[in-house]
Short mmCIF file of C-alpha atoms and ligand atoms in Angstrom, two decimals:
data_model
loop_
_atom_site.label_atom_id
_atom_site.label_comp_id
_atom_site.label_asym_id
_atom_site.label_seq_id
_atom_site.Cartn_x
_atom_site.Cartn_y
_atom_site.Cartn_z
CA MET A 16 147.39 23.89 309.48
CA THR A 17 145.56 24.88 312.71
CA GLN A 18 143.15 27.26 310.98
CA PHE A 19 140.78 26.13 308.17
CA THR A 20 137.53 27.12 306.68
CA LEU A 21 134.83 24.46 306.00
CA VAL A 22 131.80 25.33 303.98
CA GLN A 23 128.70 23.25 304.67
CA LEU A 24 126.23 23.05 301.79
CA SER A 25 122.99 21.17 302.33
CA ASP A 26 119.94 20.09 300.35
CA THR A 27 121.25 21.04 296.97
CA HIS A 28 118.33 18.85 295.35
CA LEU A 29 120.19 18.77 292.02
CA SER A 30 119.09 17.03 288.86
CA ALA A 31 120.17 17.22 285.25
CA SER A 32 116.66 16.19 283.99
CA ARG A 33 114.66 18.41 286.33
CA PRO A 34 117.09 21.33 287.25
CA TYR A 35 114.51 23.33 289.35
CA PHE A 36 117.21 24.50 291.75
CA GLN A 37 120.24 24.74 289.47
CA PHE A 38 120.24 28.51 289.43
CA ASN A 39 120.82 28.70 293.20
CA TYR A 40 123.57 26.18 292.85
CA GLU A 41 125.35 28.37 290.31
CA MET A 42 125.18 31.20 292.70
CA VAL A 43 126.81 29.07 295.28
CA VAL A 44 129.56 28.08 292.93
CA GLU A 45 130.38 31.80 292.33
CA ALA A 46 130.27 32.45 296.03
CA LEU A 47 132.67 29.66 296.85
CA ALA A 48 135.12 30.92 294.33
CA ASP A 49 135.46 34.08 296.43
CA LEU A 50 135.38 32.26 299.78
CA ALA A 51 138.00 29.71 298.74
CA PRO A 52 137.23 27.16 301.59
CA ASP A 53 139.72 24.49 302.51
CA HIS A 54 136.95 21.80 302.50
CA ILE A 55 133.32 21.42 301.69
CA VAL A 56 130.77 19.08 303.25
CA ILE A 57 127.38 18.49 301.71
CA THR A 58 124.84 17.20 304.20
CA GLY A 59 122.42 15.30 302.08
CA ASP A 60 119.50 15.69 299.69
CA LEU A 61 122.20 15.98 297.12
CA GLY A 62 119.84 14.92 294.29
CA LEU A 63 116.17 15.81 293.51
CA ASN A 64 114.93 12.18 293.37
CA GLY A 65 117.75 9.71 293.93
CA PRO A 66 115.64 6.89 295.39
CA ASP A 67 114.00 6.47 291.96
CA ASP A 68 116.53 7.98 289.63
CA ILE A 69 120.03 7.58 290.90
CA ALA A 70 121.26 9.58 287.95
CA ASP A 71 120.41 12.63 290.06
CA VAL A 72 122.92 11.64 292.67
CA ALA A 73 125.63 10.92 290.06
CA PHE A 74 124.88 14.36 288.55
CA ALA A 75 125.22 16.06 291.94
CA ALA A 76 128.61 14.42 292.47
CA ARG A 77 129.76 15.82 289.19
CA GLN A 78 128.55 19.18 290.19
CA PHE A 79 130.39 19.07 293.47
CA GLY A 80 133.52 18.67 291.39
CA ARG A 81 133.06 22.25 290.24
CA LEU A 82 133.35 23.69 293.83
CA GLY A 83 137.10 24.24 293.66
CA ALA A 84 137.92 22.42 296.99
CA PRO A 85 137.92 18.83 298.29
CA TRP A 86 134.39 17.75 299.24
CA SER A 87 132.70 15.03 301.38
CA ALA A 88 129.05 14.19 301.28
CA VAL A 89 126.43 12.17 303.21
CA PRO A 90 123.07 11.15 301.86
CA GLY A 91 119.57 12.34 302.58
CA ASN A 92 116.15 10.95 302.16
CA HIS A 93 115.97 12.23 298.60
CA ASP A 94 119.09 10.34 297.78
CA LEU A 95 118.48 6.89 299.11
CA GLY A 96 115.15 7.00 300.86
CA LEU A 97 114.02 7.00 304.53
CA VAL A 98 112.92 4.84 307.41
CA PRO A 99 109.13 4.43 307.09
CA PHE A 100 106.83 5.66 309.83
CA GLU A 101 103.14 5.81 310.12
CA GLY A 102 101.90 8.36 307.71
CA GLY A 103 105.15 8.62 305.80
CA LEU A 104 105.72 5.63 303.53
CA HIS A 105 107.32 7.29 300.60
CA GLN A 106 110.48 5.75 299.13
CA PRO A 107 111.65 3.51 301.98
CA ILE A 108 115.45 2.77 302.17
CA THR A 109 116.26 -0.69 300.89
CA GLU A 110 119.31 -2.71 300.41
CA ALA A 111 118.99 -2.03 296.59
CA ARG A 112 118.77 1.70 296.96
CA HIS A 113 121.73 1.80 299.40
CA ALA A 114 123.83 -0.22 296.81
CA ALA A 115 122.74 2.08 294.02
CA TYR A 116 123.71 5.20 296.16
CA LEU A 117 127.16 3.76 296.90
CA ALA A 118 127.70 2.83 293.29
CA ALA A 119 126.88 6.44 292.21
CA ILE A 120 128.98 8.35 294.67
CA GLY A 121 131.41 5.95 296.40
CA ALA A 122 130.72 6.30 300.11
CA ASP A 123 127.78 7.01 302.47
CA ARG A 124 130.01 8.18 305.35
CA PHE A 125 133.41 9.78 305.82
CA LEU A 126 136.21 10.30 308.26
CA GLN A 127 138.76 12.98 307.80
CA ASP A 128 141.34 14.73 310.10
CA LEU A 129 141.79 18.24 309.16
CA GLY A 130 143.72 20.89 311.17
CA ASP A 131 143.29 19.83 314.85
CA TRP A 132 139.78 18.38 314.13
CA ARG A 133 138.33 15.01 313.20
CA LEU A 134 135.46 15.36 310.76
CA ILE A 135 132.92 12.47 310.76
CA GLY A 136 130.06 12.05 308.24
CA LEU A 137 127.23 9.75 309.02
CA ASN A 138 124.39 8.16 306.92
CA SER A 139 121.42 9.17 308.87
CA GLN A 140 119.08 7.31 306.54
CA LEU A 141 120.30 4.13 307.87
CA LEU A 142 119.36 4.91 311.46
CA GLY A 143 116.37 2.78 312.38
CA SER A 144 116.34 0.90 309.15
CA GLY A 145 117.42 -2.41 310.50
CA LEU A 146 119.70 -2.96 307.43
CA ALA A 147 122.99 -4.69 308.22
CA ALA A 148 124.75 -1.41 307.21
CA GLU A 149 123.10 0.29 310.26
CA ALA A 150 124.86 -1.89 312.75
CA GLU A 151 128.11 -1.83 310.82
CA GLN A 152 128.02 1.97 310.84
CA HIS A 153 127.33 2.24 314.50
CA THR A 154 130.34 -0.02 315.31
CA TRP A 155 132.47 2.11 313.07
CA LEU A 156 131.26 5.27 314.73
CA ALA A 157 131.91 3.95 318.26
CA ALA A 158 135.38 2.86 317.33
CA THR A 159 136.16 6.13 315.57
CA LEU A 160 135.07 8.18 318.49
CA ALA A 161 136.84 5.93 321.05
CA GLU A 162 140.22 6.25 319.29
CA THR A 163 140.46 9.99 318.82
CA THR A 164 141.70 12.64 321.09
CA ARG A 165 140.83 15.42 318.62
CA PRO A 166 137.69 17.55 318.82
CA VAL A 167 135.09 16.14 316.59
CA ALA A 168 132.64 17.79 314.16
CA MET A 169 129.87 15.34 312.98
CA PHE A 170 127.78 15.94 309.95
CA LEU A 171 124.57 14.09 308.94
CA HIS A 172 121.36 14.76 307.01
CA TYR A 173 118.53 14.45 309.54
CA PRO A 174 118.91 16.43 312.76
CA LEU A 175 119.11 14.08 315.84
CA PHE A 176 116.19 15.92 317.41
CA LEU A 177 114.03 19.01 317.09
CA ASP A 178 113.49 20.55 320.46
CA ASP A 179 113.54 17.65 322.90
CA PRO A 180 115.99 14.77 322.58
CA ALA A 181 113.54 12.58 324.59
CA ASP A 182 110.61 13.26 322.24
CA PRO A 183 109.14 9.71 321.81
CA THR A 184 107.29 10.41 318.55
CA PRO A 185 108.80 9.19 315.23
CA SER A 186 108.58 11.66 312.48
CA HIS A 187 109.98 12.61 309.15
CA ASN A 188 111.76 15.62 310.76
CA ALA A 189 114.53 13.94 312.72
CA VAL A 190 116.22 10.65 313.46
CA HIS A 191 113.74 8.28 315.07
CA PRO A 192 113.74 7.93 319.00
CA GLU A 193 115.47 4.55 319.36
CA PRO A 194 118.43 5.16 317.02
CA ARG A 195 118.67 8.74 318.22
CA ALA A 196 119.22 7.55 321.81
CA ALA A 197 121.95 5.20 320.63
CA ILE A 198 123.87 8.00 318.73
CA LEU A 199 123.36 10.53 321.63
CA GLY A 200 124.69 7.85 323.89
CA LEU A 201 127.93 7.69 321.96
CA ILE A 202 128.09 11.57 321.84
CA GLU A 203 127.48 11.88 325.56
CA ALA A 204 130.14 9.28 326.25
CA SER A 205 132.82 11.19 324.23
CA PRO A 206 134.30 14.35 325.70
CA HIS A 207 135.41 15.25 322.09
CA VAL A 208 132.29 15.88 320.07
CA LYS A 209 131.80 19.63 319.81
CA LEU A 210 129.67 20.08 316.75
CA VAL A 211 126.77 18.13 315.15
CA ALA A 212 125.78 19.82 311.92
CA SER A 213 122.76 18.53 309.93
CA GLY A 214 120.43 19.53 307.08
CA HIS A 215 116.99 18.31 305.89
CA LEU A 216 114.73 20.93 307.51
CA HIS A 217 115.74 23.76 305.14
CA GLU A 218 115.98 26.05 308.06
CA GLU A 219 118.93 27.40 310.08
CA ARG A 220 119.08 27.01 313.85
CA ARG A 221 121.82 26.55 316.43
CA VAL A 222 121.27 25.22 319.92
CA GLU A 223 123.75 24.24 322.63
CA ARG A 224 123.25 21.11 324.83
CA ASP A 225 125.66 19.68 327.19
CA GLY A 226 128.68 21.28 325.58
CA VAL A 227 127.72 20.35 322.01
CA THR A 228 126.55 22.78 319.40
CA TYR A 229 123.79 21.40 317.24
CA HIS A 230 123.44 23.50 314.08
CA TRP A 231 120.94 22.96 311.23
CA ALA A 232 122.24 24.24 307.90
CA PRO A 233 119.84 26.08 305.58
CA ALA A 234 119.22 24.58 302.10
CA THR A 235 120.83 26.01 298.94
CA SER A 236 117.85 24.86 297.01
CA PHE A 237 114.51 26.06 298.47
CA ILE A 238 112.49 26.81 301.62
CA THR A 239 109.11 25.59 302.63
CA THR A 240 106.92 27.78 304.84
CA ASP A 241 104.23 25.28 305.56
CA GLY A 242 106.10 23.52 308.43
CA ASN A 243 108.41 25.75 310.26
CA HIS A 244 110.42 24.01 312.96
CA GLY A 245 111.70 27.05 314.88
CA GLY A 246 114.67 27.94 312.61
CA VAL A 247 115.27 30.72 310.06
CA ALA A 248 113.81 29.64 306.70
CA THR A 249 116.08 31.06 304.02
CA THR A 250 118.30 29.61 301.43
CA GLY A 251 122.04 29.79 302.07
CA PHE A 252 124.88 27.85 303.54
CA LEU A 253 127.11 27.69 306.59
CA VAL A 254 130.75 28.68 306.98
CA HIS A 255 132.55 26.94 309.81
CA ARG A 256 135.94 28.55 310.71
CA PHE A 257 138.16 26.41 312.82
CA ASP A 258 141.11 27.72 314.67
CA GLY A 259 142.96 25.32 316.91
CA GLU A 260 140.38 23.59 319.00
CA THR A 261 137.71 26.32 318.72
CA PHE A 262 135.33 27.21 315.89
CA THR A 263 132.79 29.82 314.78
CA THR A 264 129.80 29.42 312.39
CA GLU A 265 128.16 31.96 310.20
CA ARG A 266 125.28 31.68 307.78
CA HIS A 267 126.02 33.08 304.28
CA SER A 268 123.67 33.69 301.37
CA ALA A 269 125.10 33.77 297.87
CA ARG A 270 124.34 36.87 295.79
CA TRP A 271 121.07 36.54 293.83
CA MET A 272 119.88 33.31 295.41
CA ILE A 273 116.13 32.90 295.12
CA ASN A 274 114.08 31.85 298.15
CA HIS A 275 111.90 29.33 296.30
CA ASP A 276 109.06 28.41 298.62
CA ILE A 277 107.64 24.85 297.73
CA ALA A 278 104.86 25.11 300.21
CA SER A 279 102.75 25.61 297.10
CA TRP A 280 103.63 21.97 296.07
CA GLY A 281 101.71 20.70 298.94
CA ASN A 282 98.65 22.74 298.19
CA THR A 283 97.12 20.18 295.82
CA GLN A 284 98.00 17.07 297.82
CA PRO A 285 100.11 15.94 300.69
CA HIS A 286 103.72 15.06 299.74
CA GLY A 287 103.46 17.06 296.48
CA TYR A 288 107.17 17.02 296.08
CA TYR A 289 107.06 13.28 295.37
CA GLU A 290 104.66 13.85 292.49
CA ILE A 291 106.28 16.81 290.88
CA VAL A 292 109.66 15.18 290.71
CA LYS A 293 108.14 12.46 288.58
CA ARG A 294 106.61 14.83 286.02
CA PRO A 295 108.42 15.64 282.81
CA TYR A 296 110.33 18.94 283.06
CA PRO A 297 108.49 21.61 281.19
CA SER A 298 109.98 22.36 277.74
CA VAL A 299 111.18 25.83 277.12
CA ALA A 300 112.02 25.40 273.52
FE1 FE2 B 405 115.94 18.62 301.46
FE1 FE2 B 406 115.78 15.63 303.53
#
């Protein structure tokens, strides 16, 4: 097989107990039945509140089983937490949260050769954490890139950078500067990395840099208009079509998907998301 279609879903934010975004997911399930992809990658924020309720991640994994194709996933900040930075101390990643995530879904990274390509999934939440798993993942990534002669498509939740790879300011929007430089160093040392696809920002944007395409996937769940990062804020997903050593990418929107805008969740207090996901889901009985 030299041609294959890979659908990238991102930021599904699923939960059985608080199914705010299940409708959009159902629309995606219907759309994928028509698209019939060969493989599906989900780039993080699989669950609504995984760091405090790992059942959300386990539920998301069961939902991915309905997609009709093999799937691989990497975690996001709403699955196992984030590296703290000044002003953003919600739900830090810990050994315990990492272990709970692995128990719920089996793996936090992946490696798969498909067609002529090598697909690599990374746990971006480890980057800058200082956990033992961070160094172990870096060693694995370096070895995995060094041994391949195939073109490589990498998938992770956080984008490596927004506009400037040298931006020294840590933020909640992208991988922190020090671990970013380490990962970019591996990418720049490899002639094979062609695509780095991420999620997290709930916006779609594509940039080319030094022969590598960096593509932000839109979310299937919601948008937020209170912090645009220069991409297109709309719900949807990406369809990557690989043919030999080339690829094209298109954004798709499933029929009937709703552009939920959760900017309103920040109207009453900063980080309103973290408060609303702890509230009981309203009864409709
Ligand atoms: Fe998200
Ligand atoms: Fe995220």
